[in-house]
Coordinates of C-alpha atoms and ligand atoms in Angstrom, one line a residue:
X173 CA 40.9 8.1 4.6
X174 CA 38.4 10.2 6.1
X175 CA 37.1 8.8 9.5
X176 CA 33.8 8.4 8.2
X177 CA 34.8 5.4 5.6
X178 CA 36.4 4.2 8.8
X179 CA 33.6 4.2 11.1
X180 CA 31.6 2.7 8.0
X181 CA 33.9 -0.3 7.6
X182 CA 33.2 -0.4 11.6
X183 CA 29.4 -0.7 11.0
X184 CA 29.9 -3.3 9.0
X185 CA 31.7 -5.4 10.6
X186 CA 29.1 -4.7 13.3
X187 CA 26.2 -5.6 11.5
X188 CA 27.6 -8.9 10.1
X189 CA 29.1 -10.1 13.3
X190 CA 26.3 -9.2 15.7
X191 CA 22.3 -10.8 15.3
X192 CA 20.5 -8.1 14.3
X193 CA 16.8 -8.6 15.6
X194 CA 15.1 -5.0 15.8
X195 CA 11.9 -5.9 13.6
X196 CA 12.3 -2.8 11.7
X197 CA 16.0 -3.2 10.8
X198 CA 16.9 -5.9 7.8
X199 CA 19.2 -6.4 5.4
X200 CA 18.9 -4.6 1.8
X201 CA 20.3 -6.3 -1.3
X202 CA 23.6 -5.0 -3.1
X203 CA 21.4 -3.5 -6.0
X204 CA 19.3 -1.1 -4.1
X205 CA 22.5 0.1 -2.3
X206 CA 23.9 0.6 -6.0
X207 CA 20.9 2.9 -6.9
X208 CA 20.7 4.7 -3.5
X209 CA 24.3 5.5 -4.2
X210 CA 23.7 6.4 -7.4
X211 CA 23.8 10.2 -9.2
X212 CA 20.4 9.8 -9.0
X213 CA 21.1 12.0 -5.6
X214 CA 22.3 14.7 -7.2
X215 CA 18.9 15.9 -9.0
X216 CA 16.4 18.3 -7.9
X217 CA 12.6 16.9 -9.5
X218 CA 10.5 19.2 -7.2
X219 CA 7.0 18.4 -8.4
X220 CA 5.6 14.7 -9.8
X221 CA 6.5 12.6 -13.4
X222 CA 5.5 15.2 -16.2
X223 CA 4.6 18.3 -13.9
X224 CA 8.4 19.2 -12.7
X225 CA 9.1 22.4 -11.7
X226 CA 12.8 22.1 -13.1
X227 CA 14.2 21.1 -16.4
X228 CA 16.4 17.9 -16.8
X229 CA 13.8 15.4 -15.7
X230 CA 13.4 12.7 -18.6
X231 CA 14.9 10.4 -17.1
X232 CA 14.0 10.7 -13.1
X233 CA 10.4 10.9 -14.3
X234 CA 10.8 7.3 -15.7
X235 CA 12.1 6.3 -12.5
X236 CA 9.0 7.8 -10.6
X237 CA 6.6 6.0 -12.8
X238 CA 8.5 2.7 -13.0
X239 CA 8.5 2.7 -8.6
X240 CA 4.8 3.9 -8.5
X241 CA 3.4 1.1 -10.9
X242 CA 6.0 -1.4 -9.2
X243 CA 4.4 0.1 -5.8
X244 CA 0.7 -1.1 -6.8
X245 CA 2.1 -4.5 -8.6
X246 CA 3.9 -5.7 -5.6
X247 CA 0.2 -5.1 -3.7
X248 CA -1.5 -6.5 -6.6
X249 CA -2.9 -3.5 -6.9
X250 CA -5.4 -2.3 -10.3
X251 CA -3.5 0.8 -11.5
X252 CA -7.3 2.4 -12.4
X253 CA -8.5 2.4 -9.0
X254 CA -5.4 3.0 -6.6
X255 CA -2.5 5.6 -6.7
X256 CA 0.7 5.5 -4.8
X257 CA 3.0 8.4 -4.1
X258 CA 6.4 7.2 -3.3
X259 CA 8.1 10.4 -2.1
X260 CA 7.4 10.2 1.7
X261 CA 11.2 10.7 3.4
X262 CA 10.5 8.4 5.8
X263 CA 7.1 6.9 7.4
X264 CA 6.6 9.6 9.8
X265 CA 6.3 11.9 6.4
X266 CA 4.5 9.2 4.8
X267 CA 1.3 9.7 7.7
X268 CA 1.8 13.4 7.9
X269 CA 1.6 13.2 4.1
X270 CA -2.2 11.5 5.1
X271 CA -2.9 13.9 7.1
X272 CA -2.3 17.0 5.3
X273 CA -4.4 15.3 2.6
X274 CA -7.9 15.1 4.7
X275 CA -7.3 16.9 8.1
X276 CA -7.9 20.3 8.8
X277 CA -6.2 21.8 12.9
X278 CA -8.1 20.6 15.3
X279 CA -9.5 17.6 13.8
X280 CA -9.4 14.6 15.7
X281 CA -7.5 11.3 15.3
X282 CA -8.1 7.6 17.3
X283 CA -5.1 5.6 16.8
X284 CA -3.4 3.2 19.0
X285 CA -1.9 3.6 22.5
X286 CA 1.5 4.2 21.9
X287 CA 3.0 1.6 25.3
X288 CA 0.6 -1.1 23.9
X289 CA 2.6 -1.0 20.3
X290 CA 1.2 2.0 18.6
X291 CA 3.3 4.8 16.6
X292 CA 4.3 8.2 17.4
X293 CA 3.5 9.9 14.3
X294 CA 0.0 8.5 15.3
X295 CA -0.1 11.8 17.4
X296 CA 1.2 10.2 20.6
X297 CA 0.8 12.8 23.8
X298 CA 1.8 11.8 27.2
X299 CA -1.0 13.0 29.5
X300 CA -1.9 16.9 28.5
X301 CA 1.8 16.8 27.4
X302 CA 1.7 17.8 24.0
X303 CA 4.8 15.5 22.5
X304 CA 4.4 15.2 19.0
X305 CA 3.7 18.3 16.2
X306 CA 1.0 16.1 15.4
X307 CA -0.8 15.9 18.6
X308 CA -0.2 20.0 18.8
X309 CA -1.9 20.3 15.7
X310 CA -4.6 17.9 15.6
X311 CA -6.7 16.8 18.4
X312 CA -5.6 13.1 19.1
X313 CA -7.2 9.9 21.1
X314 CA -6.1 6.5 22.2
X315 CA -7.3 2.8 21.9
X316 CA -5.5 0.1 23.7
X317 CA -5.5 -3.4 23.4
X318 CA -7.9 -5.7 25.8
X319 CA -6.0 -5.7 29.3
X320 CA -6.7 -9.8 29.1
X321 CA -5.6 -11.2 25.9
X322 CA -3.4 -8.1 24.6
X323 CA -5.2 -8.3 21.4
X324 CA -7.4 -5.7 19.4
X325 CA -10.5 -5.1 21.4
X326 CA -13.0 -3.8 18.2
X327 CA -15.9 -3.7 20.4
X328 CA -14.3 -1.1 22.6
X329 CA -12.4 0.5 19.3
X330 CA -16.5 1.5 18.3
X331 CA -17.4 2.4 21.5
X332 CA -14.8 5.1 21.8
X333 CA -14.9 6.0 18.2
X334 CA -18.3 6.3 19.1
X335 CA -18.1 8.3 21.5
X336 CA -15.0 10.4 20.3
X337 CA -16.0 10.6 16.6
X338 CA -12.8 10.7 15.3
X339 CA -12.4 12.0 11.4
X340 CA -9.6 9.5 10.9
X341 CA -9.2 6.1 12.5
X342 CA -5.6 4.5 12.0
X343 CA -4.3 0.8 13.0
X344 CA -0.8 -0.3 12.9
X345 CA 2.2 0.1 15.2
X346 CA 5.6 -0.9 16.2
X347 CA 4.8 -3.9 18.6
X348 CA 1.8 -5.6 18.0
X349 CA 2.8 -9.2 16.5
X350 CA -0.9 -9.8 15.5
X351 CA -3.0 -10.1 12.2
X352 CA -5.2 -6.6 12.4
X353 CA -9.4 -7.3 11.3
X354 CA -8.8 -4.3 8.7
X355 CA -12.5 -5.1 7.6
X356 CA -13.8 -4.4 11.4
X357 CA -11.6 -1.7 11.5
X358 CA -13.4 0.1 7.9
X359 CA -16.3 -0.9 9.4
X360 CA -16.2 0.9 12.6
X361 CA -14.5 3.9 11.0
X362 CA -17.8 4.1 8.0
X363 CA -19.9 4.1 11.6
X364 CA -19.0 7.2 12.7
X365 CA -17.8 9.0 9.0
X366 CA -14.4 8.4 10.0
X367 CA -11.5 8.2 7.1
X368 CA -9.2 5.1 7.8
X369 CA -5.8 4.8 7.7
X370 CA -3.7 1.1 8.0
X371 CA -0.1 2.1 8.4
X372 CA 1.7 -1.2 7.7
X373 CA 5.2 -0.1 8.2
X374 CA 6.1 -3.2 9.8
X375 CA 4.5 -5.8 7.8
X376 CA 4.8 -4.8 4.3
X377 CA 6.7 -6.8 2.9
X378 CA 4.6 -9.8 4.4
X379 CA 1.2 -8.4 3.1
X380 CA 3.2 -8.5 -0.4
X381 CA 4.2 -12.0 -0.2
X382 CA 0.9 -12.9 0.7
X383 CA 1.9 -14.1 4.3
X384 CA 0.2 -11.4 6.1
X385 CA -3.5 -9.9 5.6
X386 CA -4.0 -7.2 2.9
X387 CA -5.9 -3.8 3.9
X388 CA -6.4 -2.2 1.0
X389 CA -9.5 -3.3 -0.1
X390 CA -10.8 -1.4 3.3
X391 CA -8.1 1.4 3.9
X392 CA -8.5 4.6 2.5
X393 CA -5.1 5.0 2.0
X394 CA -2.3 2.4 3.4
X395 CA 1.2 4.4 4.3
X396 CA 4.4 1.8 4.8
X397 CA 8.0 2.2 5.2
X398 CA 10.3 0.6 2.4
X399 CA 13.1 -0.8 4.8
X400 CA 11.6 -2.6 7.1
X401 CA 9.7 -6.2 6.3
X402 CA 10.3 -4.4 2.5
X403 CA 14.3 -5.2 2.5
X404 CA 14.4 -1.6 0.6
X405 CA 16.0 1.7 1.2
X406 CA 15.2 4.0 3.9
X407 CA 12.0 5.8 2.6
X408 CA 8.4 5.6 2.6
X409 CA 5.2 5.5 0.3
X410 CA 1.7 5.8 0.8
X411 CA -1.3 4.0 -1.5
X412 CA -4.6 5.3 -1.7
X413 CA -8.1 5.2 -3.9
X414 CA -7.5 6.9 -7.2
X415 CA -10.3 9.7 -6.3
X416 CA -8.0 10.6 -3.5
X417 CA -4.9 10.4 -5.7
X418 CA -4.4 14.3 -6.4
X419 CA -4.6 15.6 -3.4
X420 CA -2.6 13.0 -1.4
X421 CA 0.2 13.9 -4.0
X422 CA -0.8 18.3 -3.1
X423 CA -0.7 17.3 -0.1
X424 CA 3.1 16.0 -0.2
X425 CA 4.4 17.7 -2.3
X426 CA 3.9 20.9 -2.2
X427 CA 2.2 20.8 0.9
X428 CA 5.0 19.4 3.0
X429 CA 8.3 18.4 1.7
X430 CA 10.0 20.0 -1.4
X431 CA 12.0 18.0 -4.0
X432 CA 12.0 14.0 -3.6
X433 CA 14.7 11.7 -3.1
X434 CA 15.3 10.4 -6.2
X435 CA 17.9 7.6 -5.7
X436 CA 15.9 6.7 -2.4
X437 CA 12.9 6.3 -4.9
X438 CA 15.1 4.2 -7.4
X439 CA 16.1 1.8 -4.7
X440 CA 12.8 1.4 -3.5
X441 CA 11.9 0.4 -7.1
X442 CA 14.3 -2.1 -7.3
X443 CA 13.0 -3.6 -3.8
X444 CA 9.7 -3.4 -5.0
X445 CA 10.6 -5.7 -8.2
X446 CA 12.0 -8.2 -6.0
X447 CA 9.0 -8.5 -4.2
X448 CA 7.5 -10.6 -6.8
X449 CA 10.0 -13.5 -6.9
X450 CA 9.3 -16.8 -5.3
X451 CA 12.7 -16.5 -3.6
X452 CA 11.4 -13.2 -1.5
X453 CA 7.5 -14.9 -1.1
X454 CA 9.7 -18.0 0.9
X455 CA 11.6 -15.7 2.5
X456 CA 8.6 -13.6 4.1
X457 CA 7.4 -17.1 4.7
X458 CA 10.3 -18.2 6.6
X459 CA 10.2 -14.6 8.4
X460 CA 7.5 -15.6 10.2
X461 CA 7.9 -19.1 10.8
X462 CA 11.4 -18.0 12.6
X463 CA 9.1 -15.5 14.9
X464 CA 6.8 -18.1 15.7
X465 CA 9.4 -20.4 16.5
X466 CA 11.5 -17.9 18.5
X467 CA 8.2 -17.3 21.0
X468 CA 7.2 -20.9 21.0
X469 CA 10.7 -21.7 22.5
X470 CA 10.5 -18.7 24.9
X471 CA 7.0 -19.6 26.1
X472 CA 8.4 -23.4 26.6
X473 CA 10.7 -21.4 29.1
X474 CA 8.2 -19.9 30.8
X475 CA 8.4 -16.9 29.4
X476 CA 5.3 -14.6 28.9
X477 CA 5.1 -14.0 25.0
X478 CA 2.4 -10.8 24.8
X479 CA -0.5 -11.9 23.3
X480 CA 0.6 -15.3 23.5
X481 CA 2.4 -15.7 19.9
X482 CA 2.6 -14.1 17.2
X483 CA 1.3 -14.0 13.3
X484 CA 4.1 -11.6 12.1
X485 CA 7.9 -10.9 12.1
X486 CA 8.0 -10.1 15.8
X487 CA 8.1 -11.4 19.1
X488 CA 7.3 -8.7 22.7
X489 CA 8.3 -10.5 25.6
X490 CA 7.1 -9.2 29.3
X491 CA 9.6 -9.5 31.1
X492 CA 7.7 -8.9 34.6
X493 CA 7.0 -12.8 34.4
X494 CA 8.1 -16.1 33.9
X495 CA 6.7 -19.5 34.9
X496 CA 3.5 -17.7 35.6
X497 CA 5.2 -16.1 38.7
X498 CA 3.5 -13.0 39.9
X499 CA 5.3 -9.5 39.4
X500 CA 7.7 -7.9 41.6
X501 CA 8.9 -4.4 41.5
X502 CA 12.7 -5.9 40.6
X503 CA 11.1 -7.0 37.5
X504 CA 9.9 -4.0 36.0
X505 CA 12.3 -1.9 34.2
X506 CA 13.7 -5.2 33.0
X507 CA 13.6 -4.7 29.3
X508 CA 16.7 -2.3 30.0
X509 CA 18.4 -4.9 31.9
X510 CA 18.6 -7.6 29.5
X511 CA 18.5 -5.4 25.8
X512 CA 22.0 -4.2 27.7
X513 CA 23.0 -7.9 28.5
X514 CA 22.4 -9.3 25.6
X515 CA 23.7 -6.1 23.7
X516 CA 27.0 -7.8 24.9
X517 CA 26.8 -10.8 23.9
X518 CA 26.4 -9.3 19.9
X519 CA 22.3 -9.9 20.3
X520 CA 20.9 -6.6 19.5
X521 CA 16.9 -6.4 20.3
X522 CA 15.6 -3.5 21.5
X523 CA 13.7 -2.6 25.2
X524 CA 10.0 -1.6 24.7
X525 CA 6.7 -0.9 26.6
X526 CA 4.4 -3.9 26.9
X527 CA 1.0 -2.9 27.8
X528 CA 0.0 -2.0 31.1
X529 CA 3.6 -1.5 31.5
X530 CA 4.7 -0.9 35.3
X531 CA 8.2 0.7 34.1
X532 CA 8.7 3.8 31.3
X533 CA 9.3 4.4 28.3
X534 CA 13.6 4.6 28.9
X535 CA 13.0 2.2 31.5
X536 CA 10.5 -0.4 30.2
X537 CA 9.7 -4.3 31.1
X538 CA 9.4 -5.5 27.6
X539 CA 11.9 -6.6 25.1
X540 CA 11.0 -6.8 20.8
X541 CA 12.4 -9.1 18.8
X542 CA 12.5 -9.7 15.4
X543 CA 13.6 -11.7 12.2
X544 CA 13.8 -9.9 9.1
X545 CA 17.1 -9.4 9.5
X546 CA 18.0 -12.7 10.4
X547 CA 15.8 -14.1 8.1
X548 CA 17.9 -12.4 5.0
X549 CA 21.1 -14.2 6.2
X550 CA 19.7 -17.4 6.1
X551 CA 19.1 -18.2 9.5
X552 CA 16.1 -20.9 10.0
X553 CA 14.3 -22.4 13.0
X554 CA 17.1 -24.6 14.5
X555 CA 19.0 -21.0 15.3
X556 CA 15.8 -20.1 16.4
X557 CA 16.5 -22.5 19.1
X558 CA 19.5 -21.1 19.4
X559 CA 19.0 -17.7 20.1
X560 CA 16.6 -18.6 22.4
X561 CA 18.3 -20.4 24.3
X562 CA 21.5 -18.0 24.9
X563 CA 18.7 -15.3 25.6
X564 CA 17.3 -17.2 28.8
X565 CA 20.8 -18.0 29.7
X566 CA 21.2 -14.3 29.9
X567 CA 18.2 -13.7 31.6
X568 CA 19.2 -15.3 34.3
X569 CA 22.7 -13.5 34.4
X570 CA 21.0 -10.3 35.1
X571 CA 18.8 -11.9 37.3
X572 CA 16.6 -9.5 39.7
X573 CA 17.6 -5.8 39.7
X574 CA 15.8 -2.5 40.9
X575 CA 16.1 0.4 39.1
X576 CA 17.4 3.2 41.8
X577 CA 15.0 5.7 42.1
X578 CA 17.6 8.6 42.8
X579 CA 18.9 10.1 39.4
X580 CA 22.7 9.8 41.1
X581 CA 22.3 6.8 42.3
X582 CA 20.7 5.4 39.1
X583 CA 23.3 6.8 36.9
X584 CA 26.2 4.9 39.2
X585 CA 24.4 1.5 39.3
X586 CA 23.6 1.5 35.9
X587 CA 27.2 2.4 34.6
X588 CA 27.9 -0.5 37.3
X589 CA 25.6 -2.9 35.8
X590 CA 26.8 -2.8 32.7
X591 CA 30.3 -3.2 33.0
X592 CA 29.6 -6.0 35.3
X593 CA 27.8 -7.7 32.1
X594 CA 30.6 -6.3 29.9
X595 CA 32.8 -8.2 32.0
X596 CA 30.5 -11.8 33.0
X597 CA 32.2 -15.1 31.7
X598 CA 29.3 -16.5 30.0
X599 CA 28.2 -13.3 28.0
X600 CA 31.5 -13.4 26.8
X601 CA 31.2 -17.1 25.8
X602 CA 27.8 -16.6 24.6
X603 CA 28.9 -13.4 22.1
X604 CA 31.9 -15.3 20.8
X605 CA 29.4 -18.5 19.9
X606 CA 26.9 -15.3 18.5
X607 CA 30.0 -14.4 16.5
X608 CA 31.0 -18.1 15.1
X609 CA 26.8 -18.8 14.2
X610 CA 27.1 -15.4 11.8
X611 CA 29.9 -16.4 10.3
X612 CA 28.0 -19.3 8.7
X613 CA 25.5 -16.9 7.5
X614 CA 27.5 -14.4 5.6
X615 CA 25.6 -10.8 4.9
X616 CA 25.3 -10.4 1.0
Ligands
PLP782 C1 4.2 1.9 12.3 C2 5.2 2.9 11.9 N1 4.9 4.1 11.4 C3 5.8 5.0 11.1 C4 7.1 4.8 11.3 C5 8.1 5.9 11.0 O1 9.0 5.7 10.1 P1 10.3 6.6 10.0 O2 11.2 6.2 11.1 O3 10.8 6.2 8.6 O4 9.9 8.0 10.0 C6 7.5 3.6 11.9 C7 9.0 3.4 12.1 O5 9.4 2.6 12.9 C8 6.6 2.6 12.2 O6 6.9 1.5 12.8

């Protein structure tokens, strides 16, 4: 067998034996991994349903249509007054598709700071540090959130789009666990002539249960991912008022990728159709009852939820503090610490800023959670209790650390570090208990 199959049957085993809890990783049904697998790969439909460039496209066209009206049903969506393109490879496609449609180089974007949860397609630049294509090409600006509550601050969102007068605003990000005011947000951006954007990668598969706000009565055009809060493939769409329609699709296609992924597109369709039964409405329910569950038993602990809770899928910890206890340098970087520790014990979360963030990027004092993932296997609030739990316990196993300034030094103490978790009694414990609670909730 080639050693790809083998390393598949590895991931698997992987993903049903560890508790995955990245917020943007879940768990997509059987179906949609039939039609992503499907010959639907193996044809070329360079253009849009009806307007192809190649011949052979009967039946891919129907699949195009069938995922763009499924797109705008799952939103309750009125067909005559939005449009949805749903050939974005991925999100970061998906937002340069936006871009493309309305912005011309040198333009300016506002979008949010990418350490206090923001996204770097968003245009993120470090400094004068150009990072991103899109902050090379466009001219790009950053909110934050309010230094005391962590939350949206729309007062100081006006005052610098005021100031900055941005042609496009955009909300949405990878770490904020809070309901967004999108009608504040079209407000300020009609202020100062701005066009707005809401990318709700995250939580688009809540907005479509109905558990999470909808923005697209204010957005000008909404992008998402598909696999996220979705449960679809990988893959992206954007939606956007019908006058904008043509171009957004120019814009795409041919102004930035070539032919579509069709199968990608037929897998999104079939999520898309599940997003209307009552069984994936209770599950984006229960989503977010396990989040808000998970941070009410961390706070209990004394741990510092950012933003104190949530209203969505995930939970950002700060790590600098617990019991209210002031911060020390051995707490910052601590994100790293744990995501490692707990990494052994078969909980996978990841590391992340949190805002105001004392550590870096690599070496952050935050740690995201999330339960989409977990949410698809079944797993309620009493595991909720659970996970909590074991994740304090391991808290404390790592304990305080300092992160060596010296790159040698670093490098030795972190290899150290982790074997010492690799090799700790109780992680070991904890990731064979880990092990036994997913065997109750099978994958699939
Ligand atoms: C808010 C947001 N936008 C865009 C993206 C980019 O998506 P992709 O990784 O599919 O390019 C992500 C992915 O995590 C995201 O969270």
């Amino acid at each position: 067998m080639d050693q790809i199959f083998n390393l598949i049957e590895l991931e698997e085993k992987r993903q049903e034996e560890t508790l995955m809890m990245i917020p943007s990783e879940n768990y997509t049904y059987p179906e949609v991994m039939k039609a992503v697998g499907s010959c639907l790969m193996q044809k070329y439909a360079e253009g849009y349903p009806k307007r192809r460039y190649y011949q052979g496209n009967e039946v891919v066209d129907e699949v195009e249509d069938l995922c763009r009206n499924r797109a705008l049903e799952a939103f309750g969506l009125d067909g005559e007054k939005y449009h949805a393109n749903v050939q974005p490879h991925s999100g970061c496609e998906a937002n340069l598709g936006v871009y493309n449609t309305i912005l011309n180089p040198g333009d300016k974007i506002l979008a949010m700071y990418l350490p206090d949860g923001g996204h770097l397609s968003h245009g993120w630049k470090w400094k004068e540090e150009k990072t991103t294509f899109v902050s090379k090409v466009f001219e790009t600006e950053f909110y934050r959130v309010n230094p005391k509550t962590n939350l949206f601050d729309y007062d100081e969102i006006e005052k610098l789009a005021m100031e900055y007068k941005p042609k496009l605003i955009i909300s949405g990000g990878t770490a904020y666990a809070r309901e967004i005011d999108y009608k504040r947000m079209r407000e300020i951006a009609k202020k100062v002539g701005a066009y707005y954007l809401a990318d709700v990668s995250h939580e688009a598969g809540l907005i479509a249960a109905g558990v999470c706000r909808s923005p697209f009565e204010f957005a000008d055009f909404v992008s998402m991912t598909t696999h996220k809060t979705l449960r679809g493939p990988r893959g992206a769409m954007v939606i956007c008022k019908k006058e904008l329609g043509h171009q957004l699709d120019m814009a795409i296609m041919p102004g930035l990728q070539g032919g579509p992924h069709m199968h990608s597109i037929a897998g999104i369709a079939v999520a898309l159709e599940k997003t209307k039964s009552e069984e994936f409405k209770e599950y984006a329910r229960q989503t977010v009852r396990n989040a808000k569950k998970l941070a009410e038993v961390l706070m209990e602990k004394g741990y510092e939820v950012v933003s104190g809770g949530t209203d969505k899928h995930l939970v950002l910890l700060d790590l600098r503090k617990k019991d209210g206890a002031a911060f020390d340098k051995s707490t910052s970087s601590r994100g790293w610490f744990v995501a490692w520790a707990l990494e052994y014990a078969g909980i996978i979360m990841n590391r992340n800023t949190v805002p105001n963030d004392s550590g870096s990027p690599f070496y952050p004092s935050g740690l995201r959670m999330g339960t989409p993932a977990i949410t698809t296997r079944g797993m309620k609030e009493g595991e909720m209790e659970k996970i909590g739990n074991w994740l304090d316990e391991i808290v404390q196993i790592v304990g305080k650390r300092e992160l060596p300034e010296d790159a040698e030094v670093r490098k030795a103490y972190l290899a150290q570090f982790k074997e010492e978790m690799r090799l700790n009694k109780r992680i070991g414990e904890i990731g064979e208990e880990v092990r036994e609670l997913c065997k109750k909730f099978p994958v699939g």
